[in-house]
XYZ file of C-alpha atoms in Angstrom:
626
model
C 14.558 -17.722 -29.694
C 13.576 -15.762 -32.793
C 11.217 -12.825 -32.607
C 8.626 -14.633 -34.735
C 8.564 -17.709 -32.504
C 8.332 -15.470 -29.477
C 5.298 -13.670 -30.930
C 3.709 -17.013 -31.788
C 4.155 -18.255 -28.244
C 2.673 -14.988 -26.942
C -0.380 -15.474 -29.152
C -1.000 -18.948 -27.711
C -1.754 -17.497 -24.301
C -4.201 -14.942 -25.721
C -7.482 -16.830 -25.204
C -6.726 -17.913 -21.653
C -5.381 -14.479 -20.840
C -8.466 -12.647 -22.031
C -10.822 -14.961 -20.172
C -8.814 -14.748 -16.977
C -8.726 -10.985 -16.936
C -12.461 -10.658 -17.446
C -13.798 -13.655 -15.530
C -15.632 -12.817 -12.286
C -14.041 -13.804 -8.998
C -16.708 -14.518 -6.412
C -14.229 -14.588 -3.534
C -13.430 -10.878 -3.783
C -15.367 -7.677 -3.120
C -16.074 -5.321 -5.964
C -13.791 -2.312 -6.136
C -15.159 1.073 -7.122
C -13.374 2.092 -10.321
C -13.758 4.714 -13.038
C -16.435 4.312 -15.681
C -14.360 4.765 -18.808
C -15.266 5.260 -22.448
C -13.483 3.536 -25.298
C -10.511 5.926 -25.254
C -10.540 5.958 -29.043
C -7.377 7.427 -30.545
C -6.435 7.822 -34.227
C -2.960 8.781 -35.451
C -2.033 9.514 -39.047
C 0.730 7.272 -40.383
C 1.133 9.078 -43.704
C 0.804 7.524 -47.157
C -2.976 7.200 -46.825
C -2.943 5.227 -43.575
C -4.026 5.842 -39.998
C -3.669 3.796 -36.818
C -6.880 3.306 -34.812
C -6.927 1.985 -31.238
C -9.544 1.702 -28.477
C -10.160 0.277 -25.013
C -11.434 -3.091 -23.969
C -13.023 -2.395 -20.587
C -12.695 -4.451 -17.443
C -16.452 -4.923 -17.411
C -16.717 -6.091 -21.022
C -17.897 -9.629 -21.696
C -15.268 -12.004 -23.013
C -17.103 -12.343 -26.335
C -17.538 -8.632 -27.011
C -16.618 -7.555 -30.560
C -16.416 -4.193 -32.283
C -17.221 -2.295 -35.436
C -15.189 0.750 -36.426
C -16.605 3.541 -38.592
C -15.069 6.507 -40.378
C -16.855 9.537 -41.845
C -14.629 11.522 -44.222
C -15.567 15.158 -44.805
C -19.317 15.435 -45.377
C -19.698 11.829 -46.549
C -21.681 9.181 -44.708
C -19.808 6.985 -42.270
C -18.437 3.705 -43.620
C -17.529 0.621 -41.663
C -13.834 -0.207 -41.863
C -14.074 -3.887 -40.927
C -15.701 -6.646 -42.968
C -16.365 -8.773 -39.907
C -16.804 -7.843 -36.244
C -13.395 -7.357 -34.622
C -13.100 -9.840 -31.762
C -9.392 -10.613 -31.409
C -7.753 -7.173 -31.125
C -8.587 -3.560 -30.261
C -6.577 -1.800 -32.932
C -6.359 -1.663 -36.714
C -4.755 0.245 -39.574
C -7.130 2.241 -41.771
C -5.577 1.938 -45.232
C -7.957 4.342 -46.975
C -7.342 7.411 -44.845
C -7.700 10.733 -46.703
C -5.539 13.213 -44.805
C -6.709 16.140 -46.964
C -10.146 16.041 -45.302
C -11.370 15.811 -41.743
C -12.121 12.275 -40.559
C -14.497 11.309 -37.767
C -13.997 7.844 -36.252
C -16.393 5.898 -34.044
C -16.128 2.481 -32.407
C -19.181 0.515 -31.333
C -19.340 -2.592 -29.213
C -21.342 -5.585 -30.465
C -23.210 -7.230 -27.608
C -25.436 -10.260 -28.184
C -25.159 -9.669 -31.908
C -26.307 -6.036 -31.801
C -24.382 -2.771 -31.797
C -24.439 -0.764 -28.590
C -25.533 2.752 -29.531
C -25.142 5.977 -27.603
C -23.374 6.581 -24.325
C -19.906 7.882 -23.605
C -18.304 4.719 -24.985
C -19.522 5.874 -28.403
C -17.669 9.227 -28.323
C -15.993 9.969 -31.683
C -12.393 10.911 -32.416
C -11.898 13.607 -35.037
C -8.733 13.917 -37.113
C -8.692 17.408 -38.669
C -7.865 17.962 -42.308
C -4.176 18.058 -43.206
C -3.236 16.408 -39.923
C 0.490 15.831 -39.588
C 1.627 12.213 -39.644
C 3.075 11.701 -36.167
C 2.661 9.224 -33.305
C 1.521 11.728 -30.683
C -1.265 14.106 -29.682
C -0.491 17.643 -28.595
C -2.018 19.343 -25.562
C -1.427 23.114 -25.735
C -0.477 24.606 -22.371
C -0.951 28.016 -20.797
C 2.349 27.898 -18.950
C 3.006 31.029 -16.929
C 6.232 32.952 -17.425
C 9.081 31.490 -15.385
C 7.400 28.104 -14.978
C 8.290 24.652 -16.274
C 5.837 21.750 -16.699
C 6.713 18.790 -14.489
C 4.884 15.708 -13.192
C 1.333 14.906 -14.249
C -1.504 12.627 -13.274
C -4.876 11.800 -14.827
C -8.462 11.440 -13.727
C -11.926 11.849 -15.172
C -12.543 15.331 -13.794
C -15.832 16.056 -15.597
C -17.477 12.625 -15.664
C -17.418 12.136 -19.441
C -15.623 8.780 -19.283
C -12.282 10.085 -20.557
C -9.214 11.392 -18.775
C -8.120 14.927 -18.113
C -4.564 15.832 -17.091
C -3.517 17.455 -13.824
C -0.091 18.995 -14.338
C 2.395 20.374 -11.819
C 4.147 23.575 -12.906
C 7.352 24.551 -11.095
C 9.496 27.695 -10.888
C 12.639 27.118 -8.799
C 12.417 23.652 -7.240
C 15.062 22.535 -4.757
C 15.829 19.279 -3.050
C 15.169 19.304 0.693
C 18.879 19.058 1.398
C 19.533 22.383 -0.347
C 18.917 25.760 1.223
C 17.425 28.643 -0.706
C 14.070 30.135 -1.635
C 11.885 28.321 -4.131
C 9.019 29.457 -6.321
C 5.307 28.844 -5.924
C 4.094 25.544 -7.381
C 0.957 25.526 -9.523
C -1.389 22.643 -10.292
C -3.250 22.980 -13.602
C -6.036 20.879 -15.086
C -6.309 20.438 -18.861
C -8.636 18.614 -21.170
C -6.850 16.697 -23.900
C -7.854 19.413 -26.385
C -5.850 21.923 -24.334
C -8.727 23.665 -22.554
C -7.513 24.928 -19.173
C -10.063 24.033 -16.498
C -8.367 25.634 -13.506
C -5.111 26.621 -11.862
C -4.277 26.160 -8.165
C -1.390 28.109 -6.627
C 0.035 26.204 -3.664
C 1.579 29.457 -2.472
C 4.816 30.500 -0.744
C 4.455 28.198 2.249
C 4.636 24.944 0.309
C 8.289 24.521 -0.616
C 8.854 23.580 -4.236
C 10.372 20.248 -5.256
C 9.761 16.539 -5.689
C 9.536 15.754 -1.976
C 7.050 18.446 -0.913
C 4.173 18.276 -3.378
C 2.744 14.803 -3.995
C -0.762 15.187 -5.399
C -3.437 12.529 -5.769
C -6.030 12.508 -8.563
C -8.784 9.957 -7.935
C -12.532 9.569 -7.536
C -12.514 9.174 -3.772
C -16.267 9.391 -3.122
C -17.576 7.396 -6.069
C -19.583 10.188 -7.696
C -18.048 9.508 -11.118
C -15.706 12.510 -11.050
C -12.158 12.640 -9.735
C -11.003 14.902 -6.930
C -7.502 16.260 -6.288
C -5.877 15.938 -2.863
C -2.627 17.498 -1.686
C -0.889 19.284 1.157
C -1.659 23.018 1.372
C -0.744 25.942 3.640
C -1.413 29.584 4.369
C -1.695 31.405 1.078
C -2.743 28.495 -1.138
C -5.219 29.784 -3.730
C -7.774 27.330 -5.109
C -9.037 27.146 -8.693
C -11.813 29.640 -7.986
C -9.483 32.249 -6.464
C -10.315 31.501 -2.830
C -7.398 31.713 -0.387
C -6.821 28.979 2.177
C -5.619 30.212 5.578
C -3.849 33.559 5.992
C -3.235 35.183 2.618
C -0.498 37.456 4.021
C 1.498 34.848 5.941
C 5.025 34.005 4.804
C 6.601 31.342 7.016
C 9.829 30.903 5.041
C 12.996 31.356 7.083
C 16.272 32.877 5.920
C 17.317 29.546 4.385
C 14.083 29.149 2.441
C 12.690 26.367 4.631
C 9.143 26.410 6.000
C 9.438 25.227 9.602
C 6.599 27.230 11.159
C 2.961 27.898 10.436
C -0.054 25.660 9.899
C -0.101 22.760 7.439
C -3.284 21.548 5.795
C -4.715 18.718 3.716
C -7.193 19.915 1.093
C -9.617 18.110 -1.187
C -10.262 20.052 -4.403
C -13.133 19.595 -6.834
C -11.610 18.080 -9.955
C -13.761 19.985 -12.416
C -13.620 23.495 -10.935
C -10.515 23.395 -8.743
C -12.542 24.714 -5.809
C -11.404 23.727 -2.332
C -14.077 21.397 -0.951
C -12.602 20.673 2.472
C -9.449 21.600 4.366
C -8.224 19.983 7.592
C -4.984 20.002 9.538
C -2.278 17.911 7.905
C -1.342 14.834 9.898
C 1.155 14.373 11.259
C 2.181 17.904 12.210
C 5.886 18.683 11.946
C 6.232 18.988 15.728
C 9.875 19.168 16.774
C 11.934 19.417 13.583
C 14.847 17.428 14.980
C 12.570 14.426 15.603
C 12.731 13.642 11.889
C 16.512 13.293 11.614
C 18.045 16.782 11.382
C 17.451 20.251 12.776
C 17.558 22.417 9.641
C 14.496 21.240 7.699
C 15.563 18.464 5.342
C 14.007 15.287 6.683
C 10.966 16.858 8.319
C 9.595 17.675 4.864
C 9.864 14.278 3.207
C 6.315 13.530 2.102
C 4.757 10.545 0.338
C 1.133 9.881 -0.611
C -1.012 7.097 -2.037
C -4.507 5.841 -2.736
C -5.490 2.466 -1.249
C -8.618 0.317 -1.000
C -8.306 -0.178 2.742
C -11.783 -1.733 3.017
C -11.387 -3.643 -0.246
C -14.151 -1.709 -2.010
C -13.737 2.080 -1.853
C -10.592 4.185 -2.167
C -8.964 6.032 0.717
C -6.091 8.498 0.658
C -2.944 7.945 2.699
C -0.734 10.936 3.471
C 2.747 10.256 4.812
C 5.683 12.022 6.417
C 9.222 10.838 7.031
C 11.228 7.733 6.221
C 14.842 8.292 7.278
C 13.932 8.104 10.969
C 10.416 8.734 12.256
C 7.726 7.392 9.899
C 4.048 8.379 10.012
C 1.122 7.462 7.740
C -2.397 8.886 8.107
C -5.381 7.370 6.254
C -8.463 9.376 5.319
C -11.841 8.815 3.665
C -13.609 11.427 1.536
C -17.296 10.635 1.890
C -20.364 12.837 1.790
C -18.358 16.044 1.535
C -16.308 15.323 4.666
C -12.772 14.163 5.362
C -12.742 11.454 8.019
C -9.493 10.130 9.491
C -9.401 6.339 9.666
C -6.105 5.703 11.429
C -2.572 6.933 11.983
C 0.536 4.769 12.076
C 3.432 6.389 13.930
C 6.760 4.642 14.422
C 7.445 6.872 17.433
C 4.130 6.899 19.307
C 5.127 4.194 21.786
C 3.008 1.403 20.312
C 4.706 -1.923 20.948
C 6.657 -2.989 17.857
C 6.287 0.277 15.950
C 9.826 1.403 16.737
C 11.113 -1.231 14.289
C 9.529 0.730 11.426
C 11.790 3.733 11.849
C 14.090 4.468 8.930
C 12.698 1.816 6.562
C 11.023 4.053 3.984
C 12.016 4.810 0.410
C 11.745 7.877 -1.805
C 8.626 6.132 -3.102
C 6.014 3.602 -2.046
C 3.627 1.100 -3.560
C 0.156 -0.222 -2.797
C -1.435 -3.634 -3.251
C -3.190 -6.503 -1.529
C -0.074 -8.331 -0.377
C -1.714 -10.707 2.118
C -4.657 -11.840 0.008
C -7.432 -10.556 2.271
C -8.975 -8.352 -0.420
C -7.776 -5.120 1.196
C -4.718 -3.088 0.307
C -1.500 -2.680 2.216
C 1.090 0.077 1.816
C 4.573 -1.170 0.949
C 6.726 1.533 2.503
C 10.202 0.485 1.447
C 11.608 -2.227 3.707
C 8.387 -2.408 5.710
C 4.655 -2.733 5.078
C 1.625 -1.253 6.841
C -1.555 -3.331 7.019
C -4.949 -2.070 5.871
C -6.001 -1.339 9.474
C -3.005 0.892 10.168
C -0.985 -1.649 12.108
C 2.510 -2.759 11.158
C 2.560 -5.867 8.950
C 6.338 -6.399 8.956
C 9.610 -4.514 9.074
C 12.750 -5.970 7.521
C 15.298 -3.664 9.129
C 17.169 -3.167 5.836
C 16.850 0.599 5.804
C 16.215 3.279 3.230
C 16.311 2.959 -0.571
C 15.478 4.943 -3.679
C 13.272 2.565 -5.701
C 10.990 -0.444 -5.248
C 8.693 -2.511 -7.447
C 5.641 -4.492 -6.283
C 4.090 -7.035 -8.644
C 3.982 -10.771 -9.387
C 7.658 -10.664 -10.267
C 8.099 -14.434 -9.919
C 4.895 -16.029 -11.279
C 6.036 -19.517 -10.223
C 5.516 -18.750 -6.535
C 2.273 -17.651 -4.856
C 1.519 -14.024 -4.131
C 3.347 -10.811 -4.934
C 7.009 -9.921 -4.575
C 8.928 -6.710 -3.953
C 12.217 -5.856 -5.649
C 13.931 -3.267 -3.475
C 17.317 -1.580 -3.349
C 19.086 -0.045 -0.369
C 21.346 2.924 0.087
C 24.442 3.195 2.302
C 23.894 -0.141 4.032
C 25.805 -2.258 6.532
C 24.333 -5.592 5.475
C 24.606 -7.924 2.479
C 21.211 -7.127 0.900
C 21.970 -4.122 -1.304
C 19.469 -5.338 -3.917
C 16.925 -7.955 -2.964
C 13.655 -9.676 -3.798
C 11.325 -10.385 -0.908
C 7.895 -11.850 -0.292
C 5.442 -8.943 -0.245
C 3.279 -10.604 2.415
C 5.923 -11.561 4.973
C 9.093 -9.653 4.105
C 11.025 -12.924 3.743
C 14.104 -12.327 1.591
C 14.007 -14.674 -1.399
C 17.406 -13.675 -2.773
C 19.752 -10.726 -2.570
C 22.906 -9.181 -4.002
C 25.569 -7.735 -1.772
C 26.419 -4.063 -2.260
C 26.993 -1.172 0.101
C 25.149 1.484 -1.867
C 22.647 0.870 -4.686
C 21.097 3.930 -6.275
C 18.540 2.536 -8.713
C 16.808 -0.724 -9.539
C 14.243 -1.981 -12.032
C 12.051 -5.068 -12.459
C 10.220 -5.976 -15.678
C 10.064 -8.698 -18.314
C 12.629 -7.904 -21.010
C 13.975 -11.389 -21.866
C 11.350 -13.928 -23.074
C 13.726 -16.850 -22.538
C 13.291 -16.570 -18.769
C 9.952 -16.749 -16.994
C 9.110 -13.821 -14.755
C 10.519 -10.342 -14.525
C 14.184 -9.618 -15.055
C 15.841 -7.337 -12.513
C 18.938 -5.184 -12.477
C 20.432 -2.364 -10.461
C 22.735 0.634 -10.838
C 25.533 1.624 -8.496
C 27.379 -0.310 -5.853
C 29.405 -2.332 -8.345
C 26.500 -4.632 -9.230
C 26.802 -6.125 -12.708
C 24.704 -8.147 -15.096
C 21.052 -9.017 -15.481
C 19.179 -11.370 -13.126
C 16.090 -13.485 -13.635
C 13.220 -13.798 -11.164
C 15.178 -16.418 -9.193
C 18.174 -14.103 -8.785
C 20.341 -16.020 -11.236
C 22.581 -13.969 -13.493
C 21.449 -14.524 -17.089
C 23.562 -11.937 -18.925
C 26.876 -10.212 -18.419
C 25.432 -6.989 -19.688
C 22.387 -5.141 -18.487
C 20.471 -2.222 -20.011
C 22.148 1.130 -19.576
C 18.736 2.443 -18.567
C 17.582 1.675 -15.031
C 14.716 4.110 -15.031
C 11.200 3.460 -16.394
C 9.357 0.764 -18.304
C 6.568 0.961 -20.879
C 4.413 -1.596 -22.695
C 4.804 -0.248 -26.209
C 5.237 -2.800 -29.008
C 3.038 -5.777 -29.793
C 4.368 -8.473 -27.458
C 3.957 -9.099 -23.730
C 7.470 -8.011 -22.835
C 8.152 -4.498 -21.622
C 10.249 -1.792 -23.210
C 12.743 0.611 -21.634
C 11.844 4.262 -21.116
C 14.597 6.729 -20.254
C 14.642 10.490 -20.783
C 12.749 10.983 -24.062
C 13.634 7.635 -25.642
C 11.864 4.276 -25.796
C 14.111 1.257 -26.431
C 13.768 -2.507 -26.628
C 16.250 -4.828 -24.979
C 17.819 -7.150 -27.555
C 18.359 -10.199 -25.353
C 20.474 -11.938 -27.977
C 22.914 -9.097 -28.613
C 22.604 -7.704 -25.067
C 22.021 -4.155 -26.196
C 19.276 -1.563 -26.455
C 17.528 -0.887 -29.775
C 15.856 2.516 -30.026
C 12.188 2.417 -31.051
C 11.302 6.084 -30.603
C 13.043 9.280 -29.541
C 11.962 12.920 -29.403
C 14.710 15.503 -29.011
C 12.174 18.319 -29.088
C 10.908 17.207 -25.689
C 12.495 17.167 -22.241
C 12.337 14.810 -19.291
C 11.738 15.953 -15.726
C 13.421 15.950 -12.342
C 17.062 16.307 -13.303
C 19.073 13.102 -13.249
C 15.900 11.106 -12.544
C 14.967 11.893 -16.193
C 11.316 10.859 -15.831
C 8.338 11.644 -18.077
C 5.413 13.771 -16.991
C 3.470 10.507 -16.888
C 3.556 7.010 -18.341
C 0.242 5.136 -18.155
C -2.447 3.396 -20.217
C -4.654 6.463 -20.725
C -5.802 5.949 -24.340
C -6.454 3.195 -26.838
C -5.660 -0.440 -26.188
C -3.844 -1.958 -23.190
C -0.450 -0.545 -24.069
C 0.874 2.552 -22.365
C 1.173 6.161 -23.423
C 4.031 8.433 -22.407
C 3.608 12.160 -21.833
C 6.604 14.441 -22.303
C 6.798 18.234 -22.175
C 8.104 20.225 -25.103
C 11.389 21.984 -24.463
C 9.721 25.391 -24.571
C 7.024 24.304 -22.097
C 4.200 25.285 -24.425
C 2.725 21.829 -24.947
C 2.553 18.266 -23.762
C 3.033 15.470 -26.256
C 1.090 12.273 -25.623
C 2.842 9.482 -27.492
C 0.720 6.416 -28.241
C 2.017 3.320 -30.027
C 1.165 2.763 -33.682
C 2.419 -0.845 -33.729
C -0.139 -3.559 -34.443
C -0.503 -6.373 -31.938
C -2.291 -9.730 -32.013
C -3.104 -9.506 -28.287
C -6.281 -8.173 -26.698
C -6.266 -7.213 -23.024
C -8.581 -5.011 -20.973
C -7.312 -1.541 -20.213
C -4.680 -1.705 -17.510
C -6.519 1.147 -15.770
C -9.186 -1.367 -14.749
C -6.622 -3.417 -12.851
C -6.853 -1.832 -9.379
C -3.190 -2.154 -8.420
C -2.055 -0.728 -11.750
C -4.503 2.187 -11.414
C -3.155 2.940 -7.947
C 0.401 2.918 -9.271
C -0.604 5.629 -11.739
C -1.983 7.680 -8.838
C 1.288 7.511 -6.853
C 3.635 7.812 -9.857
C 4.283 11.528 -9.246
C 5.297 10.949 -5.615
C 8.938 11.860 -4.789
C 11.261 9.774 -7.035
C 8.810 8.701 -9.732
C 8.615 4.963 -10.371
C 6.953 3.035 -13.238
C 3.540 1.430 -13.053
C 3.111 -2.203 -12.001
C -0.029 -4.382 -12.263
C -1.284 -6.738 -9.586
C -0.680 -9.759 -11.822
C 2.206 -11.047 -13.906
C 2.095 -9.340 -17.281
C 4.817 -10.887 -19.379
C 5.868 -13.807 -21.546
C 4.196 -17.156 -20.764
C 1.429 -15.581 -18.705
C -0.783 -17.974 -16.810
C -4.237 -17.217 -15.465
C -3.876 -14.221 -13.105
C -6.295 -13.440 -10.293
C -8.232 -10.305 -11.151
C -10.344 -8.380 -8.682
C -13.936 -7.646 -9.621
C -14.692 -3.995 -10.210
C -17.787 -1.835 -10.335
C -18.111 1.512 -12.029
C -20.561 4.305 -11.278
C -22.275 6.886 -13.418
C -21.510 10.532 -12.571
C -23.853 11.894 -9.922
C -25.380 15.382 -10.194
C -23.790 18.098 -8.067
């Protein structure tokens, strides 16, 4: 198939796609989501042109249209479009004067009239002499000896746009390695580089990917996001207040923290102040209960946000996956942390023992059984919304999993999972997310990475592939090998160009899979930036945080002085609501920084030949006074 015919076929599904994403679904409860502005972003293209992009919101009517205005220098604003824009949410301004400042505004047209005022009307200013480049810069105040690492986003101040929460590391170490680490910092930045606060997790939170998952989400529905993470004696909040004993140092001679209290803290997203601190559940107890006696497996933490009641978000804090596995669910309501339930594979509950050793270095969240409430997919097992076990497959630990509508020709969601050091024939497999039934598998004793996304438009559904264990080729959603070669990258995905397929993201390069030549074609690369987490080579964040439905990628500069937010400047003929108003996708952004970072996945099939997906209804709330 030629690229032009592929784009034409993609355009055919546009009308049905738009309607299906926005149409109400009376059978589902409304989920509390962020009230977002238009996310307007403008990037200079050079030669008198600029790329302009904005959000279609999940609450927008299907017939909403837009006008885009630009005010150059001191001149009056002019409208850039002759007719209301109803088919896309991006354009190229071909009369851009880079020598002067330019102020852009987008306004929705509802029932024939422009919607004026409100956060959705916030302008985007391009300063005079702006450099032509496809990214925004966020200046950082990185402390000496620190390196920017994972990031997440949330609306911390209630203005309808995202701020960045960034982890800064000093001397991170994997749990399996002895030695002292540094003190991890969490920093909050506006997109203009203003530092809102800095939290020091202190000496008693060991530094590395497995110790410090942090959640950024509006847990109580007041219109502003909070930050939740594990804390300890000596953690200092964004206002300078110390949690626990400021003088305590529980590190042993090997650098592990195997004594002392452990806490869970909710921080105010705007000020960084600690709002509530409780004991972390589960406690470490006897170290050897988690699989070794020196401190490796006892400190394997995961975390997630889930709509356990189908309407409001809860936080789920986890410990262990090689042997004992424990998940604890909490609500943040009315200024109090309330524990909902605890699932413990070792507490003697009938059937729970089967959930030992099934977890991954990651997790995912979604409504896998269709009851409107979320489950936690914890590797080769799943925990129901009420804290009971849904199923355990007995396939053991793995490094990566992907939950989405991978095979759109069968009902419900699927999970593509890989397994490490196994004694069965299911090294890489696709299973039913509701029941755990294996749909197909590939035999291998040790698979280290796996990926699922639509990269070949000739085959319906997501393509899958894996690294390690001697597995070769590319498979379609049915498990059939469709190519001898597979992408060299088995890392991240990003929706970047104008079609419904997904692009490859690895280190600081974005590539497109050429399905005809079976090779990768580079679309963008930045050698002035660095990826994170060693061989995992992940970005700070990849998510739809600005502009239209396509994703941005955030990388750190090599010197650690700035973040670069890359946003596509490729025109598209497709109009979709922001992916951040798809609940499962939004939750995947929240857990992206957890352990071995994994790419986002929506709760519907987003790819070539899309049919009508089921979309949950959402409700957004205005910020409440504090």
